[in-house]
Amino acid sequence: MGTVTGIEIEVDGRRVRLPEGASLLTAVRAAGIELPALCSDDRLSPAGSCRTCLVRADGLIAAACVTPASSGVRVETATEDLVQLRRDAVELIASALPPRALTGMPDNPSELAQVCRSLGIGTEAAQGAGGRGGDDSHPYVRLDRDLCIACGRCVRMCAEVQGTFALTLVGRGGDTVVAPGTGGPWAESDCVACGGCVDTCPTGAITEPGPARGLTSASRPAAARTRTTCGYCGVGCSLEVATHDGEVTAVLPARDGPVNRGHACVKGRFAHGYLTSPERLTRPLLRRDGSLVTVGWDEALDHVARGLRAAMEAGGPDAVAAISSARATNEENYLVQKFMRVAIGTNSVDNCSRLCHSPSAAGLAASFGLPGGTDTFDDVERADCLLVVGANPVEAHPVIGARLLQRVLHGARLVVADPRSVGLAVHADVHLRPRPGTNVALFHGLAHIMLTEGMADEEFLRARATGLKELTDLLADYPPDRVAGITGVPAADLVAAARLYGRAEHPAIIYGLGVTEHLHGTDGVRSLANLAILRGAVGTDRGFGVSPLRGQNNVQGASDMGALPDVLPGYGKVTDPAVRARAEEVWGAPVPERPGLRIPQMFAAARAGALRALWVIGEDVCATDPDTNRVARALDACPLVVCNELFLSETARHADVVLPVASWLEKDGTFVNFDRRFQRVRPAVAPPGEARTDFDTVRSLATVMGVDLGCPTPADALAECGRLAPVFAGLSHDRLDREGAVPWPCPDPDRPGEAKLYTERFATPDGRAHLAAAPYLPPGEQPDDDYPLVLVTGRRWAHYNSGSMTRRGGNLALDPVDFLDLHPDDATRYGVRDGAQVTVESRYGRASLTARTSEQTVPGQVFCSFHFPASGVNRLTSDQADTVTSCPEYKVTAVRVAAL
Ligand SMILES: Nc1nc2c(c(=O)[nH]1)N[C@H]1C(S)=C(S)[C@@H](COP(=O)(O)OP(=O)(O)OC[C@H]3O[C@@H](n4cnc5c(=O)[nH]c(N)nc54)[C@H](O)[C@@H]3O)O[C@H]1N2
Ligand SMILES: Nc1nc2c(c(=O)[nH]1)N[C@H]1C(S)=C(S)[C@@H](COP(=O)(O)OP(=O)(O)OC[C@H]3O[C@@H](n4cnc5c(=O)[nH]c(N)nc54)[C@H](O)[C@@H]3O)O[C@H]1N2
Ligand code: SF4
Ligand code: SF4
Ligand code: FES
Ligand SMILES: [Mo]
């Protein structure tokens, strides 16, 4: 850290160098000296209230945590009077507590207990009577008021890092304790169970119940710890997994995690109960006489191999297809696509990027050259204006949501574009609420204003972009009044938003599925990218580009590894002979030339009898793909369906062979997060029973089929991928073990990856950014008299996608069902009470949900999640899909609602 600039000071005679602005506490620690600091945490602003960190600076007694270090100052820590002062402060704190505060967790002493031990303060110092009670209403956070020392760390963690402001200090003087701000039980408070307060509490007053009680990221437990990357969302939080006797006891945020910096969310932090669920699959299943029965691996794999051969004999290699998993590692995805191309001879392999951010890949590649976000989030976060579009990071990417919110609380301007008033929208300077499916018009409206009001960067446009003429002509049709008519957004709000983005010094665009999951999702991405191009805010130091908040832990990676029907690892097109030749050289086998089937085409082919074998790896297509009634018909029509799963998912129920597999906490490899960072995944525990990793499954099936896929280990697979795809050539497990996170493109093992793209040229063939002039076209689904409401589907904070993992554990108590949010006016109109069971019907199917009246949605629109397959939400959604990439139109379905 900062060795050239900074300040130099002396601590107990030792010289230390520090960055500007560091505190005396940092200086003392840099000198290798331990100091109690009970109200301090590096992640938080200093409070200076406990007085346990007293030192002498140039002769004056000061609390080290709140005193800035200035050059040349001489600090003393060890004189007898200072030791006594600090002892007095700690003794005073301890005296109000019951003795168990110091003896409570012998294996795993709290920070307070350790401080007391180091100062020679015994349990006799703890003289409090206790009896203040506690709160154990919450599944993951437990409060013991007797141990609270009112240091306020939890309150600051909840406010300054998480941004939820759920906690407060109540009472006076020695009776001050922490409490949920809402006054009632913790479970009914605003807490979103990020675990931040648990992790910072120095006394054990706030802990996780169960075997993890008192474990924090700062404690030094006897238990083993494994460093890995979260396997839920694409944020890519670094986690430390504590285990005992082969079981996970706690998952803690890594303090030095490059993205999460000591924070996490309810899923990564707590949702590991699924690991030991009695419903976990532990042995392969094979369908016999209509039902799935347990068999051994040899029998299961023989059956699959025979079925694949039969399919190929009947219909050639293209009668076989695979859906690879964005939950699985890069190495597993690499092997799946290699298996399909080399062992089967087809390009029919796809992944859930199809349902999610395929329009981002297509749109960003067309606009800028590469199919990923343009900037690192560390830069995005420095923006002075954030344009957050169709994304709800507070719930879906909580650690990013928290970082964005802090940026806004510290002064960045915020424009949110989302039909619903959720998450960051409440903090927005301008909240644009477009009708679902009208983004293209909305973005054109903003672009129109930027152009007419002279906010475009003309020099950038001349030197580095193309398409201005066509776009300018098109934008003539999108004046604010017309756009207001299409989108429902008042013209004045459009003008205000365009000015905030257009006049900011360093604006950034962050977006999600509200842009992509539409009939014209790719046009949406491209029209949004137009704004950054017009403003010269991409590939320059005048802004931080366009960043999709990619969803699954490894959806970026699954696509990077070539688990797509039209590209090989590294995005070379299968139709390009030079690209195929390179792969053929590395693989020593021919690569099929014709692009394969996309997921919806696979189902259509199965229904038509052309697809005869489908391998579904970690995607619950019967719950999460649209129009699931038809998906189920496709699976039933397909002679062989193989499913790699942790649980008997809806899809597994339709399979002929189910292979039990390991999950992220049980395997070795890498994931790529939403801002293109490769990070290591390491096994903390063994998979249950006979479950194997997807990696081993693919390899062993290939062996049964007489094909040697090479790549005996995940590390070998990544190395091989690097030989095939130059953009990954500089990456290896060894390097990631040394360096932590490395972004791609990374062609050279001796040079850092490129976090910010396009600083010299864009990666398009002509090196320029391409403006797109796509006209606004209406969504595929339209409400009418029979189906008068527009249903938007999306996420809730406590559950993850099909919910297969989060429904099996404490998260179920946090959110027990799929709710249908509807505006109170609509509730009245359709005779629906808050909390009532309702039937929702679309032109395709019917779902059963619990109504919740809420002003987060406007009249005429309803919203629900899809985390409980039993509610049948995806029976409602249509097969309308993005015209470019086939990404389903999940965000617009015409429905009607009726009380049961
Ligand atoms: N807790 C949790 N976290 C998750 C997941 C999960 O299931 N649960 N899933 C992960 C995955 S796979 C993904 S892809 C990400 C998704 O993360 P997000 O993209 O943030 O998720 P969504 O909630 O599906 O949709 C985002 C927003 O789009 C808005 N929207 C809908 N239609 C429109 C429109 O026409 N225009 C605009 N401007 N906005 C619109 C919706 O109101 C919604 O608030 O989350 C990931 N993280
Ligand atoms: N209505 C509606 N539907 C949607 C969406 C929406 O916004 N609205 N969003 C869509 C989006 S963006 C996405 S990404 C999809 C997600 O849909 P899915 O990918 O189907 O959802 P997940 O629940 O993440 O995971 C699928 C399965 O993978 C299993 N699994 C977990 N880890 C592993 C592993 O390591 N290996 C294997 N083999 N299996 C594993 C889980 O048990 C789970 O059953 O849903 C889509 N569906
Ligand atoms: S768990 Fe997180 S959200 Fe809940 S009170 Fe603690 S810091 Fe706040
Ligand atoms: S924010 Fe995403 S990556 Fe981080 S802990 Fe939560 S689910 Fe995991
Ligand atoms: S840590 Fe410095 S006053 Fe509490
Ligand atoms: Mo997704």
PDB file of C-alpha atoms and ligand atoms in Angstrom, residues 325 327-328 352 355-356 513 517 552 617-621 624-625 644-647 649 661-664 667 694 793-795 800-805 866 873-874 877 890-891, ligand 2:
ATOM      1  CA  SER A 325     -25.331 -24.636 -16.084  1.00  0.00           C
ATOM      2  CA  ARG A 327     -24.440 -22.315 -11.590  1.00  0.00           C
ATOM      3  CA  ALA A 328     -21.541 -24.650 -12.430  1.00  0.00           C
ATOM      4  CA  CYS A 352     -29.398 -19.826 -19.049  1.00  0.00           C
ATOM      5  CA  LEU A 355     -33.115 -16.470 -20.546  1.00  0.00           C
ATOM      6  CA  CYS A 356     -31.310 -13.633 -18.968  1.00  0.00           C
ATOM      7  CA  LEU A 513     -33.343  -7.807 -16.760  1.00  0.00           C
ATOM      8  CA  GLU A 517     -36.185  -9.833 -20.938  1.00  0.00           C
ATOM      9  CA  GLN A 552     -26.085 -16.171 -11.972  1.00  0.00           C
ATOM     10  CA  ILE A 617     -27.313 -29.678 -16.291  1.00  0.00           C
ATOM     11  CA  GLY A 618     -28.390 -27.487 -13.395  1.00  0.00           C
ATOM     12  CA  GLU A 619     -31.337 -25.629 -14.807  1.00  0.00           C
ATOM     13  CA  ASP A 620     -34.883 -26.270 -13.699  1.00  0.00           C
ATOM     14  CA  VAL A 621     -36.392 -25.668 -17.117  1.00  0.00           C
ATOM     15  CA  THR A 624     -37.984 -21.292 -14.771  1.00  0.00           C
ATOM     16  CA  ASP A 625     -38.329 -21.354 -18.552  1.00  0.00           C
ATOM     17  CA  ASN A 644     -27.704 -33.310 -13.314  1.00  0.00           C
ATOM     18  CA  GLU A 645     -29.248 -32.011 -10.106  1.00  0.00           C
ATOM     19  CA  LEU A 646     -28.885 -31.449  -6.378  1.00  0.00           C
ATOM     20  CA  PHE A 647     -32.590 -32.090  -5.835  1.00  0.00           C
ATOM     21  CA  SER A 649     -36.448 -30.543  -9.321  1.00  0.00           C
ATOM     22  CA  VAL A 661     -24.146 -33.666  -8.279  1.00  0.00           C
ATOM     23  CA  ALA A 662     -22.057 -31.479  -6.035  1.00  0.00           C
ATOM     24  CA  SER A 663     -22.856 -27.813  -5.438  1.00  0.00           C
ATOM     25  CA  TRP A 664     -20.552 -24.790  -5.236  1.00  0.00           C
ATOM     26  CA  LYS A 667     -16.191 -28.338  -5.747  1.00  0.00           C
ATOM     27  CA  ASP A 694     -20.527 -32.034 -12.910  1.00  0.00           C
ATOM     28  CA  THR A 793     -42.012 -11.096 -12.888  1.00  0.00           C
ATOM     29  CA  GLY A 794     -38.706 -10.832 -11.044  1.00  0.00           C
ATOM     30  CA  ARG A 795     -36.852 -11.369  -7.810  1.00  0.00           C
ATOM     31  CA  TYR A 800     -32.895 -17.517  -5.505  1.00  0.00           C
ATOM     32  CA  ASN A 801     -34.468 -18.358  -8.876  1.00  0.00           C
ATOM     33  CA  SER A 802     -36.221 -21.758  -8.714  1.00  0.00           C
ATOM     34  CA  GLY A 803     -35.672 -21.581  -4.959  1.00  0.00           C
ATOM     35  CA  SER A 804     -34.306 -25.126  -4.914  1.00  0.00           C
ATOM     36  CA  MET A 805     -31.573 -24.115  -2.485  1.00  0.00           C
ATOM     37  CA  PHE A 866     -41.011 -17.188  -9.415  1.00  0.00           C
ATOM     38  CA  VAL A 873     -45.694 -18.582 -12.298  1.00  0.00           C
ATOM     39  CA  ASN A 874     -44.005 -19.704 -15.493  1.00  0.00           C
ATOM     40  CA  THR A 877     -45.400 -16.470 -19.205  1.00  0.00           C
ATOM     41  CA  TYR A 890     -40.634 -12.544 -18.849  1.00  0.00           C
ATOM     42  CA  LYS A 891     -41.291  -8.924 -17.997  1.00  0.00           C
TER      43      LYS A 891
HETATM   44  N1  LIG B   2     -40.987 -15.605 -14.674  1.00  0.00           N
HETATM   45  C1  LIG B   2     -39.669 -15.488 -14.713  1.00  0.00           C
HETATM   46  N2  LIG B   2     -38.915 -16.568 -14.952  1.00  0.00           N
HETATM   47  C2  LIG B   2     -37.567 -16.451 -15.010  1.00  0.00           C
HETATM   48  C3  LIG B   2     -36.931 -15.198 -14.825  1.00  0.00           C
HETATM   49  C4  LIG B   2     -37.756 -14.061 -14.553  1.00  0.00           C
HETATM   50  O1  LIG B   2     -37.282 -12.933 -14.349  1.00  0.00           O
HETATM   51  N3  LIG B   2     -39.111 -14.249 -14.524  1.00  0.00           N
HETATM   52  N4  LIG B   2     -35.574 -15.123 -14.900  1.00  0.00           N
HETATM   53  C5  LIG B   2     -34.875 -16.101 -15.701  1.00  0.00           C
HETATM   54  C6  LIG B   2     -33.426 -16.064 -15.422  1.00  0.00           C
HETATM   55  S1  LIG B   2     -32.651 -14.586 -15.582  1.00  0.00           S
HETATM   56  C7  LIG B   2     -32.723 -17.150 -15.096  1.00  0.00           C
HETATM   57  S2  LIG B   2     -31.029 -17.026 -14.984  1.00  0.00           S
HETATM   58  C8  LIG B   2     -33.391 -18.433 -14.898  1.00  0.00           C
HETATM   59  C9  LIG B   2     -32.756 -19.233 -13.783  1.00  0.00           C
HETATM   60  O2  LIG B   2     -33.359 -20.464 -13.760  1.00  0.00           O
HETATM   61  P1  LIG B   2     -32.586 -21.777 -13.296  1.00  0.00           P
HETATM   62  O3  LIG B   2     -31.225 -21.795 -13.856  1.00  0.00           O
HETATM   63  O4  LIG B   2     -33.474 -22.915 -13.603  1.00  0.00           O
HETATM   64  O5  LIG B   2     -32.581 -21.555 -11.730  1.00  0.00           O
HETATM   65  P2  LIG B   2     -31.683 -21.913 -10.493  1.00  0.00           P
HETATM   66  O6  LIG B   2     -32.620 -22.089  -9.379  1.00  0.00           O
HETATM   67  O7  LIG B   2     -30.630 -20.894 -10.334  1.00  0.00           O
HETATM   68  O8  LIG B   2     -30.896 -23.251 -10.777  1.00  0.00           O
HETATM   69  C10 LIG B   2     -31.360 -24.355 -11.472  1.00  0.00           C
HETATM   70  C11 LIG B   2     -31.034 -25.646 -10.813  1.00  0.00           C
HETATM   71  O9  LIG B   2     -29.635 -25.838 -10.687  1.00  0.00           O
HETATM   72  C12 LIG B   2     -29.385 -26.639  -9.554  1.00  0.00           C
HETATM   73  N5  LIG B   2     -27.968 -26.445  -9.221  1.00  0.00           N
HETATM   74  C13 LIG B   2     -27.403 -25.567  -8.395  1.00  0.00           C
HETATM   75  N6  LIG B   2     -26.054 -25.668  -8.427  1.00  0.00           N
HETATM   76  C14 LIG B   2     -25.762 -26.643  -9.315  1.00  0.00           C
HETATM   77  C15 LIG B   2     -24.548 -27.219  -9.801  1.00  0.00           C
HETATM   78  O10 LIG B   2     -23.442 -26.836  -9.431  1.00  0.00           O
HETATM   79  N7  LIG B   2     -24.661 -28.211 -10.737  1.00  0.00           N
HETATM   80  C16 LIG B   2     -25.867 -28.643 -11.193  1.00  0.00           C
HETATM   81  N8  LIG B   2     -25.881 -29.597 -12.101  1.00  0.00           N
HETATM   82  N9  LIG B   2     -27.017 -28.132 -10.720  1.00  0.00           N
HETATM   83  C17 LIG B   2     -26.972 -27.142  -9.816  1.00  0.00           C
HETATM   84  C18 LIG B   2     -30.396 -26.178  -8.555  1.00  0.00           C
HETATM   85  O11 LIG B   2     -30.728 -27.196  -7.644  1.00  0.00           O
HETATM   86  C19 LIG B   2     -31.599 -25.766  -9.425  1.00  0.00           C
HETATM   87  O12 LIG B   2     -32.587 -26.757  -9.444  1.00  0.00           O
HETATM   88  O13 LIG B   2     -34.758 -18.217 -14.579  1.00  0.00           O
HETATM   89  C20 LIG B   2     -35.425 -17.523 -15.571  1.00  0.00           C
HETATM   90  N10 LIG B   2     -36.831 -17.550 -15.270  1.00  0.00           N
END
